[in-house]
mmCIF file of C-alpha atoms in Angstrom:
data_model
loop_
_atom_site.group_PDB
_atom_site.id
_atom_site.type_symbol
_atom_site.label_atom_id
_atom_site.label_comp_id
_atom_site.label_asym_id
_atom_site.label_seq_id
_atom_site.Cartn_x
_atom_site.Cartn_y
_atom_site.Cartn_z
ATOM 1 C CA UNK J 1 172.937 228.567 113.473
ATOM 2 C CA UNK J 2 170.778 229.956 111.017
ATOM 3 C CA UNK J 3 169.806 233.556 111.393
ATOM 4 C CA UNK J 4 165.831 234.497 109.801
ATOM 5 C CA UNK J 5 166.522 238.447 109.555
ATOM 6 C CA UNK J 6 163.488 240.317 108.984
ATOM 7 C CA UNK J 7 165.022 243.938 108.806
ATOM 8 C CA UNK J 8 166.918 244.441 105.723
ATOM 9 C CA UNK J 9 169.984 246.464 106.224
ATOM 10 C CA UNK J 10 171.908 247.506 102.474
ATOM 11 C CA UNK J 11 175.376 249.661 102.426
ATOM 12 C CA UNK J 12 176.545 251.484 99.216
ATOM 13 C CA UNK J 13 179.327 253.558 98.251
ATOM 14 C CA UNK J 14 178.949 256.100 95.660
ATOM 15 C CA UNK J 15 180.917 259.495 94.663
ATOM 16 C CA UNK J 16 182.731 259.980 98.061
ATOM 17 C CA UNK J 17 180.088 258.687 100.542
ATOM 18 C CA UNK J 18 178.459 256.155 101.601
ATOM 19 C CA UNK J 19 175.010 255.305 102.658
ATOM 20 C CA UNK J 20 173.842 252.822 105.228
ATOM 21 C CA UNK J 21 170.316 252.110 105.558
ATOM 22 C CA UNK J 22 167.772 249.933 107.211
ATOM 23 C CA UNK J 23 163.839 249.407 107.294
ATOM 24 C CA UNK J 24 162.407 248.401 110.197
ATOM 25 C CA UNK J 25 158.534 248.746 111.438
ATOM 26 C CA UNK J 26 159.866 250.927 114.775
ATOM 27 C CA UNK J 27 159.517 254.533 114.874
ATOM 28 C CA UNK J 28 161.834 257.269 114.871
ATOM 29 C CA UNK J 29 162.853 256.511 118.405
ATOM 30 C CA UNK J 30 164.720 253.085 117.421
ATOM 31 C CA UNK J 31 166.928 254.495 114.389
ATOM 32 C CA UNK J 32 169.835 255.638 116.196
ATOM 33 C CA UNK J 33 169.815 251.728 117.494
ATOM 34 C CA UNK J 34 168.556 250.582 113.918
ATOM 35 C CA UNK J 35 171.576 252.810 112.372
ATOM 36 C CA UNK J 36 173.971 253.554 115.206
ATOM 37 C CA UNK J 37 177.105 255.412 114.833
ATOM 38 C CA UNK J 38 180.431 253.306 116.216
ATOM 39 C CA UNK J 39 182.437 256.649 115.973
ATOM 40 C CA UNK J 40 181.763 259.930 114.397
ATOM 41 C CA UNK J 41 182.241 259.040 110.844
ATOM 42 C CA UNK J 42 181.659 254.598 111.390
ATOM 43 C CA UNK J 43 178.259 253.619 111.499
ATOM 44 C CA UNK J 44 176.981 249.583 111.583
ATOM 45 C CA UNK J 45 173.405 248.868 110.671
ATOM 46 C CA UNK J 46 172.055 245.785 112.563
ATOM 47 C CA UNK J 47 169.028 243.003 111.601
ATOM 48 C CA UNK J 48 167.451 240.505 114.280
ATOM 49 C CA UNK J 49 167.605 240.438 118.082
ATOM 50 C CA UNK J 50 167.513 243.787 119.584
ATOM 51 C CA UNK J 51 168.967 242.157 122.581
ATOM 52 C CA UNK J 52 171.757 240.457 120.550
ATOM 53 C CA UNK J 53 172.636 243.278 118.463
ATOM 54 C CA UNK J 54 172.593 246.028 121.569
ATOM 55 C CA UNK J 55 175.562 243.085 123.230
ATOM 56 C CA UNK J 56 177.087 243.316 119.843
ATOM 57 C CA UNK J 57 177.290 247.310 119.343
ATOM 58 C CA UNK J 58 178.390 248.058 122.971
ATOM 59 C CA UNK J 59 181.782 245.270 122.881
ATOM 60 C CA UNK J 60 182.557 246.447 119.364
ATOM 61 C CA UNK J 61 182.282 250.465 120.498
ATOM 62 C CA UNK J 62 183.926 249.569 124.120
ATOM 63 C CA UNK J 63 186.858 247.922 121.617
ATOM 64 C CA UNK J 64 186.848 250.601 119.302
ATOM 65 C CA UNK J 65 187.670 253.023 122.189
ATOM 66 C CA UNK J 66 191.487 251.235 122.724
ATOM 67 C CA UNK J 67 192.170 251.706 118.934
ATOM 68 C CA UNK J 68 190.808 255.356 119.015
ATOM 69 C CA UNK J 69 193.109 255.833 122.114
ATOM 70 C CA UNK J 70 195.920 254.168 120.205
ATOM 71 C CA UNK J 71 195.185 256.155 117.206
ATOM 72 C CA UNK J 72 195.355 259.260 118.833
ATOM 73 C CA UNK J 73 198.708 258.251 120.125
ATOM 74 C CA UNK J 74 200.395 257.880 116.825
ATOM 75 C CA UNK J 75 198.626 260.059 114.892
ATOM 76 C CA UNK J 76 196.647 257.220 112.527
ATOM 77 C CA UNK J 77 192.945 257.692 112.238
ATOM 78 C CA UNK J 78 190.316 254.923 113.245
ATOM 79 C CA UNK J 79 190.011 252.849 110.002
ATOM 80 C CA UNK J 80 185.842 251.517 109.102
ATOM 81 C CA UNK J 81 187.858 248.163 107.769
ATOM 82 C CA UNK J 82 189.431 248.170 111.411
ATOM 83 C CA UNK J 83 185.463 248.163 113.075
ATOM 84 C CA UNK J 84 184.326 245.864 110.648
ATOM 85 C CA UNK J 85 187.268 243.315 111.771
ATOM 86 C CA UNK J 86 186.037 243.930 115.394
ATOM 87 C CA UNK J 87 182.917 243.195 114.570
ATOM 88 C CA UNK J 88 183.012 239.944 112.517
ATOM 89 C CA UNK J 89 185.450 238.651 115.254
ATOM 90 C CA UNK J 90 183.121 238.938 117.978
ATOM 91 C CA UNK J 91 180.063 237.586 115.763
ATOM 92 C CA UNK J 92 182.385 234.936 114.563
ATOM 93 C CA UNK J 93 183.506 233.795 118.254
ATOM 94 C CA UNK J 94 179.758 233.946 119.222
ATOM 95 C CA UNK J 95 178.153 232.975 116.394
ATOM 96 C CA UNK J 96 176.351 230.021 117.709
ATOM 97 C CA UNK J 97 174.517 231.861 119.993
ATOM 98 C CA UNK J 98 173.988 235.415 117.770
ATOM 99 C CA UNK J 99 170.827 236.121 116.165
ATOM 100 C CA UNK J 100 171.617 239.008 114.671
ATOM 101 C CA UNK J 101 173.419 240.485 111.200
ATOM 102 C CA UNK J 102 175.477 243.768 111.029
ATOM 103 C CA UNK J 103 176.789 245.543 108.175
ATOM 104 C CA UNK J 104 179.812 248.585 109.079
ATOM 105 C CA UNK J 105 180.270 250.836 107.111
ATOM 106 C CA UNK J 106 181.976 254.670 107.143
ATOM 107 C CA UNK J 107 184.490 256.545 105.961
ATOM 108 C CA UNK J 108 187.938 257.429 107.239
ATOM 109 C CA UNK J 109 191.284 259.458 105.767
ATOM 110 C CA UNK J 110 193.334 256.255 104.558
ATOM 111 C CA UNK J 111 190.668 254.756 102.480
ATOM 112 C CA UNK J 112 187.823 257.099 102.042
ATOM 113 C CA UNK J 113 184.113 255.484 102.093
ATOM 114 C CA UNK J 114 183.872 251.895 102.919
ATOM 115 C CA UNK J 115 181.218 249.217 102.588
ATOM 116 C CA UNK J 116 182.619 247.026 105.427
ATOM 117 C CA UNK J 117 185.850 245.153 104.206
ATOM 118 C CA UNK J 118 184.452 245.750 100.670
ATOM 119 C CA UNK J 119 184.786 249.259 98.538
ATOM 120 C CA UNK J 120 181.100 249.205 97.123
ATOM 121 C CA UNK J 121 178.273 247.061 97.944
ATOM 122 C CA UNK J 122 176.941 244.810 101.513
ATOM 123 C CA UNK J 123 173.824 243.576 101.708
ATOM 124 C CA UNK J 124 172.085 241.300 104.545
ATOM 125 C CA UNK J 125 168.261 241.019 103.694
ATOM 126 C CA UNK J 126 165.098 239.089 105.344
ATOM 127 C CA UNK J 127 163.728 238.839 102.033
ATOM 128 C CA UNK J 128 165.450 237.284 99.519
ATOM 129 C CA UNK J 129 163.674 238.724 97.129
ATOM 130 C CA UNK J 130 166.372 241.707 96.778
ATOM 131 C CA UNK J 131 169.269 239.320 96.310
ATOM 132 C CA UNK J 132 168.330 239.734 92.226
ATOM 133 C CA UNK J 133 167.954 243.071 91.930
ATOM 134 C CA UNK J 134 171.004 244.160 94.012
ATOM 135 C CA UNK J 135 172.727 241.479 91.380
ATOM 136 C CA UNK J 136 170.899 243.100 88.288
ATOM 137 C CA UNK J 137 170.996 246.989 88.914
ATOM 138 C CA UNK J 138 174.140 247.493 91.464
ATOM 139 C CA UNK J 139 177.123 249.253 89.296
ATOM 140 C CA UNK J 140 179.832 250.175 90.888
ATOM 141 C CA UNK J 141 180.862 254.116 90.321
ATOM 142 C CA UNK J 142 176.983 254.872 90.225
ATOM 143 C CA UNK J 143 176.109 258.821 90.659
ATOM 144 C CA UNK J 144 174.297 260.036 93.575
ATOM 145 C CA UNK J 145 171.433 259.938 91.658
ATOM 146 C CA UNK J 146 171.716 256.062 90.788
ATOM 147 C CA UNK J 147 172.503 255.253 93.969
ATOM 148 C CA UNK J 148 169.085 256.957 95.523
ATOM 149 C CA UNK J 149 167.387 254.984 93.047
ATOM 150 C CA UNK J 150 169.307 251.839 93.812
ATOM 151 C CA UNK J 151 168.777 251.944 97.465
ATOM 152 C CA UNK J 152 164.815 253.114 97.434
ATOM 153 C CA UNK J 153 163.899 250.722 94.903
ATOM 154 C CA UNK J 154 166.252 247.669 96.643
ATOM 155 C CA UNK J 155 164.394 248.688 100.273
ATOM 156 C CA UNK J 156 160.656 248.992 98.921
ATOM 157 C CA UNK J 157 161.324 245.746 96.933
ATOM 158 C CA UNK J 158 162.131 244.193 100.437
ATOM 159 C CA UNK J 159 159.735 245.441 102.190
ATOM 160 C CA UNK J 160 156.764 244.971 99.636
ATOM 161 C CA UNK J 161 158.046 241.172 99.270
ATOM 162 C CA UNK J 162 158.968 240.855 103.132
ATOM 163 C CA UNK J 163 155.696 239.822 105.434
ATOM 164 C CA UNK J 164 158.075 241.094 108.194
ATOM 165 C CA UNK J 165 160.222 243.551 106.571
ATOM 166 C CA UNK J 166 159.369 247.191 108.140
ATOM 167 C CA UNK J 167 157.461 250.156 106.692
ATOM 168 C CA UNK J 168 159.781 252.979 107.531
ATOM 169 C CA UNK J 169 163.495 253.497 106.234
ATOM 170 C CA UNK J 170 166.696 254.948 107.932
ATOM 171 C CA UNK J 171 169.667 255.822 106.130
ATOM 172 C CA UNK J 172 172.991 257.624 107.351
ATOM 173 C CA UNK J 173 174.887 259.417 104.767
ATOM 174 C CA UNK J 174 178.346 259.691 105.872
ATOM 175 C CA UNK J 175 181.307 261.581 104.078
ATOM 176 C CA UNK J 176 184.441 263.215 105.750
ATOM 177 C CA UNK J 177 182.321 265.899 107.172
ATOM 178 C CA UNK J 178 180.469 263.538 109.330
ATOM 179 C CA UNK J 179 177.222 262.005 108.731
ATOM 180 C CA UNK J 180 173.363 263.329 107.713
ATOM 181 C CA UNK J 181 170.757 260.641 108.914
ATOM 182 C CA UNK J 182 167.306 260.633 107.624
ATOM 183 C CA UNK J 183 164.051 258.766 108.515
ATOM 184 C CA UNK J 184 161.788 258.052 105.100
ATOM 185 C CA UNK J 185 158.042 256.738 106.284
ATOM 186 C CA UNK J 186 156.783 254.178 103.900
ATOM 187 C CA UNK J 187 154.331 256.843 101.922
ATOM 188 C CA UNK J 188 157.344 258.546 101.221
ATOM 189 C CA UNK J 189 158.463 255.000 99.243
ATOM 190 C CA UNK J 190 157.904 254.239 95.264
ATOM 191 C CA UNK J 191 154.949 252.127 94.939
#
């Protein structure tokens, strides 16, 4: 079934992090459900029904919690590429009745910062508007700096284009120390 997303959710790794982020018109109250940590260093940003997504988050966390028992077991840490297979499985069995988009991303010991099942880039927008300039400026390798720029000017151009993208912008910056989440209003955004 086609899915019309109007929150645009963008992933990037860069220099030993990576950054999840999502606009949305909600306040600050809805960005730990806009940008919700599946474990201390896994975070999956979600687009679409609230309702859907909430079902979504809670089976792939209540899943995650036998691996991170069987991790703990033997020792091997919670791999982001292992929550991103949770997650496309249960969108993928459900899929005709999901209206809702996720992107997972994190960083664990094995394989440092992930973008999903990908190393550098996931993007699931409501405007397609961004689709060209994610193809036209994303580099892989980019600096911190590069990737601010990348990410601000990717979000605004979504939002600006968007007649239902949001005016506000979370982002979760996770390395192996954990994550640092921010909340940027839209007159904090490049014009």
């Amino acid at each position: 079934k086609y899915m019309s997303v109007t929150t645009t959710i963008i992933a990037v790794r860069y220099d030993g992090r990576v950054v999840i982020r999502s606009d949305s018109r909600a306040s600050k109250c809805s960005f730990l459900f806009l940008c919700s940590c599946l474990s201390r260093f896994i975070f999956c940003c979600m687009a679409g029904s609230l309702a859907d997504a909430q079902e979504v988050k809670n089976a792939v966390i209540h899943q995650l919690s036998f691996h991170r028992s069987a991790s703990c077991k033997s020792r091997n840490p919670l791999l982001v590429k292992s929550a991103a297979a949770i997650m496309r499985s249960i969108c993928y069995t459900h899929r005709d009745e999901l209206s809702a988009g996720f992107i997972v991303a994190g960083w664990d010991r094995i394989n440092d910062p992930q973008v999903g099942n990908s190393r550098n880039l996931l993007l699931v927008s409501g405007s397609t508007f961004i689709y060209g300039y994610a193809d036209a400026k994303f580099m892989p390798g980019m600096t911190r700096e590069e990737c601010l720029t990348f990410r601000i000017n990717a979000l605004t151009l979504a939002m600006d284009r968007g007649n239902v993208s949001g005016c506000i912008v979370h982002l979760a910056i996770v390395t192996e120390k954990g994550a640092e989440r921010q909340l940027i209003p839209g007159n904090k955004l490049p014009v």
